CSV table of N, CA and C in Angstrom, one decimal:
chain,number,residue,atom,x,y,z
L,15,MET,N,7.1,-2.6,18.7
L,15,MET,CA,7.9,-3.4,19.5
L,15,MET,C,8.9,-2.5,20.3
L,16,TYR,N,9.2,-2.9,21.5
L,16,TYR,CA,10.1,-2.1,22.3
L,16,TYR,C,11.5,-2.8,22.4
L,17,TYR,N,12.5,-2.1,22.1
L,17,TYR,CA,13.9,-2.6,22.3
L,17,TYR,C,14.7,-1.8,23.2
L,18,GLY,N,14.1,-0.8,23.9
L,18,GLY,CA,14.8,0.0,24.8
L,18,GLY,C,15.1,-0.6,26.1
L,19,ASP,N,15.6,0.2,27.1
L,19,ASP,CA,16.0,-0.4,28.4
L,19,ASP,C,14.8,-0.9,29.2
L,20,THR,N,13.7,-0.2,29.0
L,20,THR,CA,12.6,-0.5,30.0
L,20,THR,C,11.7,-1.6,29.5
L,21,LYS,N,11.5,-1.8,28.2
L,21,LYS,CA,10.6,-2.9,27.8
L,21,LYS,C,11.3,-3.6,26.6
L,22,THR,N,11.3,-5.0,26.7
L,22,THR,CA,11.8,-5.8,25.7
L,22,THR,C,10.9,-7.0,25.6
L,23,LEU,N,10.4,-7.3,24.4
L,23,LEU,CA,9.5,-8.4,24.2
L,23,LEU,C,10.3,-9.7,24.5
L,24,ALA,N,9.5,-10.7,24.9
L,24,ALA,CA,10.1,-12.0,25.2
L,24,ALA,C,10.3,-12.8,23.9
L,25,VAL,N,11.2,-12.3,23.1
L,25,VAL,CA,11.4,-12.9,21.8
L,25,VAL,C,12.9,-13.3,21.7
L,26,PRO,N,13.2,-14.5,21.2
L,26,PRO,CA,14.6,-14.9,21.1
L,26,PRO,C,15.4,-13.9,20.3
L,27,ALA,N,16.7,-13.7,20.6
L,27,ALA,CA,17.5,-12.7,20.0
L,27,ALA,C,17.5,-12.9,18.4
L,28,ARG,N,17.5,-14.1,17.9
L,28,ARG,CA,17.6,-14.3,16.5
L,28,ARG,C,16.3,-13.7,15.9
L,29,ASP,N,15.1,-13.9,16.6
L,29,ASP,CA,13.9,-13.3,16.1
L,29,ASP,C,13.8,-11.8,16.1
L,30,ARG,N,14.4,-11.2,17.2
L,30,ARG,CA,14.4,-9.8,17.3
L,30,ARG,C,15.3,-9.2,16.2
L,31,LYS,N,16.4,-9.8,15.9
L,31,LYS,CA,17.3,-9.4,14.8
L,31,LYS,C,16.6,-9.5,13.5
L,32,GLY,N,15.9,-10.6,13.3
L,32,GLY,CA,15.1,-10.8,12.1
L,32,GLY,C,14.0,-9.7,11.9
L,33,GLN,N,13.3,-9.4,13.0
L,33,GLN,CA,12.3,-8.4,13.0
L,33,GLN,C,12.9,-7.0,12.7
L,34,GLU,N,14.1,-6.7,13.3
L,34,GLU,CA,14.7,-5.5,13.0
L,34,GLU,C,15.1,-5.4,11.5
L,35,MET,N,15.6,-6.5,11.0
L,35,MET,CA,16.0,-6.5,9.6
L,35,MET,C,14.8,-6.3,8.7
L,36,PHE,N,13.6,-7.0,9.1
L,36,PHE,CA,12.4,-6.9,8.4
L,36,PHE,C,11.9,-5.5,8.4
L,37,MET,N,11.9,-4.8,9.6
L,37,MET,CA,11.4,-3.4,9.7
L,37,MET,C,12.3,-2.5,8.9
L,38,SER,N,13.6,-2.8,8.8
L,38,SER,CA,14.5,-2.0,8.0
L,38,SER,C,14.2,-2.1,6.5
L,39,ALA,N,13.6,-3.2,6.1
L,39,ALA,CA,13.2,-3.3,4.7
L,39,ALA,C,12.1,-2.2,4.4
L,40,TYR,N,11.3,-1.9,5.3
L,40,TYR,CA,10.3,-0.8,5.1
L,40,TYR,C,11.1,0.6,4.9
L,41,ASP,N,12.2,0.7,5.6
L,41,ASP,CA,13.0,1.9,5.4
L,41,ASP,C,13.6,2.0,4.0
L,42,GLU,N,13.8,0.9,3.4
L,42,GLU,CA,14.4,0.8,2.1
L,42,GLU,C,13.5,1.2,0.9
L,43,ILE,N,12.2,1.3,1.2
L,43,ILE,CA,11.2,1.5,0.2
L,43,ILE,C,11.3,3.0,-0.3
L,44,VAL,N,11.4,3.2,-1.6
L,44,VAL,CA,11.5,4.5,-2.2
L,44,VAL,C,10.3,4.9,-3.0
L,45,CYS,N,9.5,4.0,-3.4
L,45,CYS,CA,8.3,4.3,-4.2
L,45,CYS,C,7.3,3.2,-4.0
L,46,ILE,N,6.0,3.6,-3.9
L,46,ILE,CA,4.9,2.7,-3.9
L,46,ILE,C,3.9,3.1,-5.0
L,47,GLU,N,3.6,2.2,-5.9
L,47,GLU,CA,2.7,2.5,-7.0
L,47,GLU,C,1.5,1.5,-6.8
L,48,ALA,N,0.3,1.9,-7.0
L,48,ALA,CA,-0.9,1.1,-6.9
L,48,ALA,C,-1.9,1.5,-7.9
L,49,GLU,N,-2.5,0.5,-8.5
L,49,GLU,CA,-3.5,0.7,-9.6
L,49,GLU,C,-4.7,-0.2,-9.4
L,50,LEU,N,-5.9,0.4,-9.5
L,50,LEU,CA,-7.1,-0.4,-9.5
L,50,LEU,C,-7.8,-0.2,-10.8
L,51,SER,N,-8.3,-1.2,-11.4
L,51,SER,CA,-9.0,-1.1,-12.7
L,51,SER,C,-10.2,-2.1,-12.7
L,52,GLY,N,-11.2,-1.7,-13.3
L,52,GLY,CA,-12.4,-2.5,-13.4
L,52,GLY,C,-13.1,-2.3,-14.8
L,53,TYR,N,-13.7,-3.4,-15.3
L,53,TYR,CA,-14.4,-3.3,-16.6
L,53,TYR,C,-15.5,-2.2,-16.5
L,54,ARG,N,-15.5,-1.3,-17.4
L,54,ARG,CA,-16.4,-0.2,-17.5
L,54,ARG,C,-16.4,0.7,-16.3
L,55,ARG,N,-15.4,0.6,-15.4
L,55,ARG,CA,-15.3,1.5,-14.2
L,55,ARG,C,-14.0,2.3,-14.2
L,56,GLY,N,-13.2,2.1,-15.3
L,56,GLY,CA,-12.0,2.9,-15.4
L,56,GLY,C,-10.9,2.4,-14.5
L,57,SER,N,-10.0,3.3,-14.2
L,57,SER,CA,-8.8,2.9,-13.4
L,57,SER,C,-8.4,4.1,-12.5
L,58,LEU,N,-7.8,3.8,-11.4
L,58,LEU,CA,-7.1,4.7,-10.6
L,58,LEU,C,-5.7,4.3,-10.4
L,59,ARG,N,-4.8,5.3,-10.5
L,59,ARG,CA,-3.4,5.0,-10.3
L,59,ARG,C,-2.8,6.0,-9.4
L,60,VAL,N,-2.0,5.5,-8.4
L,60,VAL,CA,-1.4,6.4,-7.4
L,60,VAL,C,0.1,6.0,-7.3
L,61,SER,N,0.9,7.0,-7.2
L,61,SER,CA,2.4,6.7,-7.0
L,61,SER,C,2.8,7.6,-5.9
L,62,ILE,N,3.5,7.0,-4.9
L,62,ILE,CA,4.0,7.7,-3.8
L,62,ILE,C,5.5,7.6,-3.8
L,63,ASP,N,6.2,8.7,-4.1
L,63,ASP,CA,7.6,8.8,-4.1
L,63,ASP,C,8.1,9.2,-2.7
L,64,MET,N,8.7,8.3,-2.0
L,64,MET,CA,9.1,8.5,-0.6
L,64,MET,C,10.3,9.5,-0.5
L,65,ASP,N,11.2,9.4,-1.5
L,65,ASP,CA,12.4,10.2,-1.5
L,65,ASP,C,12.1,11.7,-1.8
L,66,LYS,N,11.3,11.8,-2.9
L,66,LYS,CA,11.0,13.2,-3.3
L,66,LYS,C,9.8,13.8,-2.5
L,67,LYS,N,9.1,13.0,-1.7
L,67,LYS,CA,7.9,13.4,-1.0
L,67,LYS,C,6.8,13.9,-1.9
L,68,LEU,N,6.5,13.1,-2.9
L,68,LEU,CA,5.5,13.5,-3.9
L,68,LEU,C,4.5,12.4,-4.1
L,69,ILE,N,3.2,12.8,-4.3
L,69,ILE,CA,2.2,11.8,-4.7
L,69,ILE,C,1.6,12.2,-6.0
L,70,HIS,N,1.5,11.2,-6.9
L,70,HIS,CA,0.9,11.5,-8.2
L,70,HIS,C,-0.3,10.6,-8.3
L,71,TRP,N,-1.4,11.2,-8.7
L,71,TRP,CA,-2.8,10.6,-8.8
L,71,TRP,C,-3.3,10.7,-10.2
L,72,LYS,N,-3.8,9.6,-10.7
L,72,LYS,CA,-4.4,9.6,-12.1
L,72,LYS,C,-5.7,8.8,-12.0
L,73,ASP,N,-6.8,9.5,-12.4
L,73,ASP,CA,-8.1,8.9,-12.5
L,73,ASP,C,-8.6,8.9,-13.9
L,74,SER,N,-8.8,7.7,-14.5
L,74,SER,CA,-9.2,7.7,-15.9
L,74,SER,C,-10.6,8.2,-16.2
L,75,HIS,N,-11.5,8.2,-15.2
L,75,HIS,CA,-12.8,8.7,-15.4
L,75,HIS,C,-13.0,10.2,-15.3
L,76,GLN,N,-12.2,10.7,-14.4
L,76,GLN,CA,-12.3,12.2,-14.1
L,76,GLN,C,-10.9,12.8,-14.2
L,77,TRP,N,-10.5,13.2,-15.4
L,77,TRP,CA,-9.2,13.8,-15.6
L,77,TRP,C,-9.0,15.0,-14.7
L,78,ASN,N,-10.0,15.7,-14.3
L,78,ASN,CA,-9.9,16.9,-13.5
L,78,ASN,C,-9.5,16.5,-12.0
L,79,ASN,N,-9.5,15.2,-11.7
L,79,ASN,CA,-9.0,14.8,-10.4
L,79,ASN,C,-7.6,14.4,-10.4
L,80,ASN,N,-6.9,14.4,-11.6
L,80,ASN,CA,-5.5,14.1,-11.6
L,80,ASN,C,-4.7,15.2,-11.0
L,81,PHE,N,-3.7,14.8,-10.2
L,81,PHE,CA,-2.8,15.8,-9.6
L,81,PHE,C,-1.4,15.2,-9.2
L,82,MET,N,-0.5,16.1,-9.0
L,82,MET,CA,0.8,15.8,-8.3
L,82,MET,C,1.0,16.8,-7.3
L,83,ARG,N,1.3,16.4,-6.1
L,83,ARG,CA,1.5,17.3,-5.0
L,83,ARG,C,2.5,16.8,-4.0
L,84,SER,N,3.1,17.7,-3.3
L,84,SER,CA,4.1,17.3,-2.3
L,84,SER,C,3.4,16.8,-1.1
L,85,ILE,N,4.1,16.0,-0.3
L,85,ILE,CA,3.6,15.4,0.9
L,85,ILE,C,4.3,16.1,2.0
L,86,SER,N,3.5,16.6,3.0
L,86,SER,CA,4.1,17.3,4.1
L,86,SER,C,4.9,16.4,5.0
L,87,THR,N,5.8,16.9,5.8
L,87,THR,CA,6.6,16.2,6.7
L,87,THR,C,5.8,15.3,7.7
L,88,ASP,N,4.7,15.9,8.2
L,88,ASP,CA,3.8,15.2,9.1
L,88,ASP,C,3.1,14.0,8.4
L,89,LYS,N,2.7,14.2,7.1
L,89,LYS,CA,2.1,13.1,6.4
L,89,LYS,C,3.1,12.0,6.1
L,90,MET,N,4.3,12.4,5.8
L,90,MET,CA,5.4,11.4,5.5
L,90,MET,C,5.6,10.6,6.8
L,91,LYS,N,5.6,11.2,7.9
L,91,LYS,CA,5.8,10.5,9.2
L,91,LYS,C,4.6,9.5,9.4
L,92,LEU,N,3.4,10.0,9.1
L,92,LEU,CA,2.2,9.2,9.3
L,92,LEU,C,2.3,8.0,8.3
L,93,LEU,N,2.8,8.2,7.1
L,93,LEU,CA,2.9,7.2,6.1
L,93,LEU,C,4.0,6.2,6.5
L,94,CYS,N,5.1,6.6,7.0
L,94,CYS,CA,6.1,5.7,7.5
L,94,CYS,C,5.7,4.9,8.7
L,95,ASP,N,4.8,5.5,9.5
L,95,ASP,CA,4.3,4.8,10.7
L,95,ASP,C,3.3,3.7,10.3
L,96,LYS,N,2.4,4.1,9.3
L,96,LYS,CA,1.3,3.2,8.9
L,96,LYS,C,1.8,2.1,8.0
L,97,LEU,N,2.8,2.3,7.2
L,97,LEU,CA,3.2,1.3,6.2
L,97,LEU,C,3.5,-0.1,6.8
L,98,PRO,N,4.2,-0.2,7.9
L,98,PRO,CA,4.4,-1.6,8.4
L,98,PRO,C,3.2,-2.2,8.9
L,99,THR,N,2.1,-1.5,9.3
L,99,THR,CA,0.9,-2.1,9.8
L,99,THR,C,0.1,-2.7,8.6
L,100,THR,N,0.4,-2.4,7.4
L,100,THR,CA,-0.2,-3.0,6.2
L,100,THR,C,0.4,-4.4,5.9
L,101,HIS,N,1.6,-4.7,6.5
L,101,HIS,CA,2.3,-5.9,6.2
L,101,HIS,C,2.5,-6.2,4.7
L,102,ILE,N,2.6,-5.1,4.0
L,102,ILE,CA,2.7,-5.2,2.5
L,102,ILE,C,3.8,-6.1,2.0
L,103,LEU,N,4.9,-6.1,2.8
L,103,LEU,CA,6.1,-6.9,2.4
L,103,LEU,C,5.9,-8.4,2.6
L,104,GLN,N,4.8,-8.7,3.3
L,104,GLN,CA,4.5,-10.1,3.5
L,104,GLN,C,3.3,-10.6,2.6
L,105,TRP,N,2.8,-9.8,1.8
L,105,TRP,CA,1.7,-10.2,0.9
L,105,TRP,C,2.2,-11.2,-0.1
L,106,SER,N,1.3,-12.0,-0.6
L,106,SER,CA,1.6,-12.9,-1.7
L,106,SER,C,1.8,-12.1,-2.9
L,107,THR,N,2.4,-12.7,-3.9
L,107,THR,CA,2.6,-11.9,-5.2
L,107,THR,C,1.4,-12.0,-6.1
L,108,HIS,N,0.4,-13.0,-5.9
L,108,HIS,CA,-0.7,-13.1,-6.7
L,108,HIS,C,-2.0,-13.4,-5.8
L,109,TYR,N,-3.0,-12.7,-6.1
L,109,TYR,CA,-4.3,-13.0,-5.5
L,109,TYR,C,-5.4,-13.1,-6.6
L,110,THR,N,-5.6,-14.4,-6.9
L,110,THR,CA,-6.6,-14.7,-8.0
L,110,THR,C,-7.4,-15.9,-7.6
L,111,GLY,N,-8.5,-16.2,-8.3
L,111,GLY,CA,-9.2,-17.4,-8.0
L,111,GLY,C,-10.7,-17.1,-7.7
L,112,LEU,N,-11.4,-18.0,-7.1
L,112,LEU,CA,-12.8,-17.9,-6.8
L,112,LEU,C,-12.9,-16.9,-5.7
L,113,VAL,N,-14.0,-16.1,-5.7
L,113,VAL,CA,-14.3,-15.1,-4.7
L,113,VAL,C,-15.4,-15.6,-3.8
L,114,SER,N,-15.1,-15.4,-2.4
L,114,SER,CA,-16.1,-15.8,-1.5
L,114,SER,C,-17.2,-14.7,-1.4
L,115,GLN,N,-18.3,-15.1,-0.8
L,115,GLN,CA,-19.5,-14.2,-0.7
L,115,GLN,C,-19.1,-13.0,0.2
L,116,ASP,N,-18.3,-13.2,1.2
L,116,ASP,CA,-17.8,-12.1,2.0
L,116,ASP,C,-17.0,-11.1,1.2
L,117,ASP,N,-16.2,-11.5,0.3
L,117,ASP,CA,-15.3,-10.6,-0.5
L,117,ASP,C,-16.2,-9.9,-1.5
L,118,ILE,N,-17.2,-10.5,-2.0
L,118,ILE,CA,-18.1,-9.8,-2.9
L,118,ILE,C,-18.8,-8.7,-2.3
L,119,LYS,N,-19.2,-8.8,-1.0
L,119,LYS,CA,-19.9,-7.8,-0.3
L,119,LYS,C,-18.9,-6.6,0.1
L,120,SER,N,-17.7,-6.9,0.4
L,120,SER,CA,-16.8,-5.9,0.9
L,120,SER,C,-16.0,-5.2,-0.2
L,121,CYS,N,-15.8,-5.8,-1.4
L,121,CYS,CA,-15.0,-5.2,-2.5
L,121,CYS,C,-15.7,-5.5,-3.8
L,122,HIS,N,-15.7,-4.5,-4.7
L,122,HIS,CA,-16.2,-4.7,-6.1
L,122,HIS,C,-15.2,-5.4,-6.9
L,123,ASP,N,-15.7,-6.0,-8.0
L,123,ASP,CA,-14.7,-6.7,-8.9
L,123,ASP,C,-13.7,-5.7,-9.4
L,124,ALA,N,-12.4,-6.0,-9.3
L,124,ALA,CA,-11.4,-5.1,-9.7
L,124,ALA,C,-10.1,-5.9,-9.9
L,125,ASP,N,-9.3,-5.5,-10.9
L,125,ASP,CA,-8.0,-6.0,-11.0
L,125,ASP,C,-7.1,-4.9,-10.4
L,126,TRP,N,-6.0,-5.3,-9.8
L,126,TRP,CA,-5.2,-4.4,-9.1
L,126,TRP,C,-3.7,-4.8,-9.1
L,127,THR,N,-2.9,-3.8,-9.0
L,127,THR,CA,-1.4,-4.1,-9.0
L,127,THR,C,-0.8,-3.1,-8.0
L,128,VAL,N,0.2,-3.6,-7.2
L,128,VAL,CA,1.0,-2.8,-6.3
L,128,VAL,C,2.5,-3.1,-6.7
L,129,VAL,N,3.2,-2.1,-6.9
L,129,VAL,CA,4.6,-2.2,-7.2
L,129,VAL,C,5.4,-1.4,-6.2
L,130,ILE,N,6.3,-2.1,-5.5
L,130,ILE,CA,7.1,-1.5,-4.5
L,130,ILE,C,8.6,-1.4,-5.0
L,131,SER,N,9.1,-0.2,-5.0
L,131,SER,CA,10.5,-0.1,-5.4
L,131,SER,C,11.4,0.2,-4.2
L,132,PHE,N,12.5,-0.5,-4.1
L,132,PHE,CA,13.5,-0.4,-3.0
L,132,PHE,C,14.7,0.3,-3.4
L,133,ARG,N,15.4,0.8,-2.5
L,133,ARG,CA,16.7,1.5,-2.7
L,133,ARG,C,17.7,0.6,-3.3
L,134,HIS,N,17.9,-0.6,-2.8
L,134,HIS,CA,19.0,-1.4,-3.2
L,134,HIS,C,18.6,-2.9,-3.5
L,135,LYS,N,17.3,-3.0,-3.8
L,135,LYS,CA,16.8,-4.4,-4.1
L,135,LYS,C,15.9,-4.3,-5.4
L,136,PRO,N,15.6,-5.4,-6.0
L,136,PRO,CA,14.7,-5.4,-7.2
L,136,PRO,C,13.3,-5.0,-6.7
L,137,GLN,N,12.5,-4.6,-7.6
L,137,GLN,CA,11.1,-4.2,-7.3
L,137,GLN,C,10.3,-5.5,-6.9
L,138,MET,N,9.3,-5.2,-6.1
L,138,MET,CA,8.3,-6.3,-5.7
L,138,MET,C,7.0,-5.9,-6.4
L,139,ARG,N,6.4,-6.9,-7.1
L,139,ARG,CA,5.2,-6.7,-7.8
L,139,ARG,C,4.1,-7.6,-7.3
L,140,ILE,N,3.0,-7.1,-6.9
L,140,ILE,CA,1.9,-7.8,-6.3
L,140,ILE,C,0.7,-7.6,-7.2
L,141,VAL,N,0.0,-8.6,-7.7
L,141,VAL,CA,-1.2,-8.5,-8.5
L,141,VAL,C,-2.3,-9.3,-8.0
L,142,GLY,N,-3.5,-8.8,-8.3
L,142,GLY,CA,-4.7,-9.5,-7.9
L,142,GLY,C,-5.9,-9.2,-8.8
L,143,SER,N,-6.8,-10.1,-8.8
L,143,SER,CA,-8.1,-10.0,-9.6
L,143,SER,C,-9.2,-10.5,-8.7
L,144,ASN,N,-10.0,-9.6,-8.3
L,144,ASN,CA,-11.2,-9.8,-7.5
L,144,ASN,C,-10.9,-10.4,-6.1
L,145,GLN,N,-9.7,-10.5,-5.7
L,145,GLN,CA,-9.3,-10.9,-4.3
L,145,GLN,C,-8.3,-10.0,-3.8
L,146,PHE,N,-8.4,-9.7,-2.5
L,146,PHE,CA,-7.5,-8.7,-1.9
L,146,PHE,C,-6.9,-9.3,-0.6
L,147,PRO,N,-5.7,-8.9,-0.3
L,147,PRO,CA,-5.1,-9.4,1.0
L,147,PRO,C,-5.9,-8.8,2.2
L,148,GLN,N,-5.8,-9.5,3.3
L,148,GLN,CA,-6.5,-9.1,4.5
L,148,GLN,C,-6.2,-7.6,4.9
L,149,GLU,N,-5.0,-7.2,4.7
L,149,GLU,CA,-4.6,-5.8,5.1
L,149,GLU,C,-4.9,-4.8,4.0
L,150,TRP,N,-5.7,-5.1,3.0
L,150,TRP,CA,-6.0,-4.2,1.9
L,150,TRP,C,-6.7,-2.9,2.4
L,151,ARG,N,-7.6,-3.1,3.3
L,151,ARG,CA,-8.3,-1.9,3.9
L,151,ARG,C,-7.3,-0.9,4.5
L,152,ALA,N,-6.4,-1.5,5.3
L,152,ALA,CA,-5.4,-0.6,6.0
L,152,ALA,C,-4.5,0.1,4.9
L,153,PHE,N,-4.1,-0.7,3.9
L,153,PHE,CA,-3.3,-0.1,2.8
L,153,PHE,C,-4.1,1.0,2.1
L,154,ARG,N,-5.4,0.7,1.8
L,154,ARG,CA,-6.2,1.7,1.1
L,154,ARG,C,-6.4,3.0,1.9
L,155,GLU,N,-6.7,2.8,3.2
L,155,GLU,CA,-6.8,3.9,4.1
L,155,GLU,C,-5.6,4.7,4.3
L,156,MET,N,-4.4,4.1,4.2
L,156,MET,CA,-3.1,4.8,4.3
L,156,MET,C,-3.0,5.7,3.0
L,157,ILE,N,-3.3,5.1,1.9
L,157,ILE,CA,-3.2,5.9,0.6
L,157,ILE,C,-4.2,7.1,0.7
L,158,GLU,N,-5.4,6.8,1.1
L,158,GLU,CA,-6.5,7.9,1.2
L,158,GLU,C,-6.1,9.0,2.2
L,159,SER,N,-5.4,8.6,3.3
L,159,SER,CA,-5.0,9.6,4.2
L,159,SER,C,-3.9,10.6,3.7
L,160,ILE,N,-3.1,10.1,2.8
L,160,ILE,CA,-2.1,10.9,2.1
L,160,ILE,C,-2.7,11.7,0.9
L,161,ALA,N,-3.5,11.0,0.1
L,161,ALA,CA,-4.1,11.6,-1.1
L,161,ALA,C,-5.2,12.5,-0.8
L,162,LYS,N,-5.9,12.3,0.3
L,162,LYS,CA,-7.1,13.1,0.7
L,162,LYS,C,-8.3,12.9,-0.4
L,163,ILE,N,-8.3,11.7,-1.0
L,163,ILE,CA,-9.3,11.3,-2.0
L,163,ILE,C,-9.5,9.8,-1.9
L,164,PRO,N,-10.7,9.3,-2.1
L,164,PRO,CA,-11.0,7.9,-2.0
L,164,PRO,C,-10.2,7.1,-3.1
L,165,PHE,N,-9.6,6.0,-2.6
L,165,PHE,CA,-8.9,5.1,-3.6
L,165,PHE,C,-9.8,3.9,-3.8
L,166,ARG,N,-10.9,4.2,-4.5
L,166,ARG,CA,-11.9,3.2,-4.8
L,166,ARG,C,-12.5,3.5,-6.2
L,167,LEU,N,-12.8,2.4,-6.9
L,167,LEU,CA,-13.5,2.6,-8.2
L,167,LEU,C,-15.0,2.9,-8.0
L,168,ARG,N,-15.5,3.6,-8.9
L,168,ARG,CA,-17.0,4.0,-8.8
L,168,ARG,C,-17.8,2.8,-9.3
């Protein structure tokens, strides 16, 4: 969105202010933790600490893939740019129920959890079983771009 002198979207002022407040909520995120687990397929856990610029990865099947490393300034900028495109703060808190045929083809059975920690607010916890939000692929690709390893169960 453009709020500069040259381009302003045709949105009422109250909506622009709400959008700005909503975008500032992404700036308040200090940590993102995500876990995937599946029966007989193990689990993957990733934690991205935005303040310390660290990523921690744990793979239950291949312990030699476990790591903790720093995130470069360029990757942090990329992360901060991509995070709002996932619309993660708009996700429901639970994704469970029957699975459509389209979902079966695009994702394997998995239980998953995403925990978002904020600077001055309580944590946000999102859980799912065999169903994923529409923006899951963007979220997964964002994690993979930072971790440089697939965030998928085998």
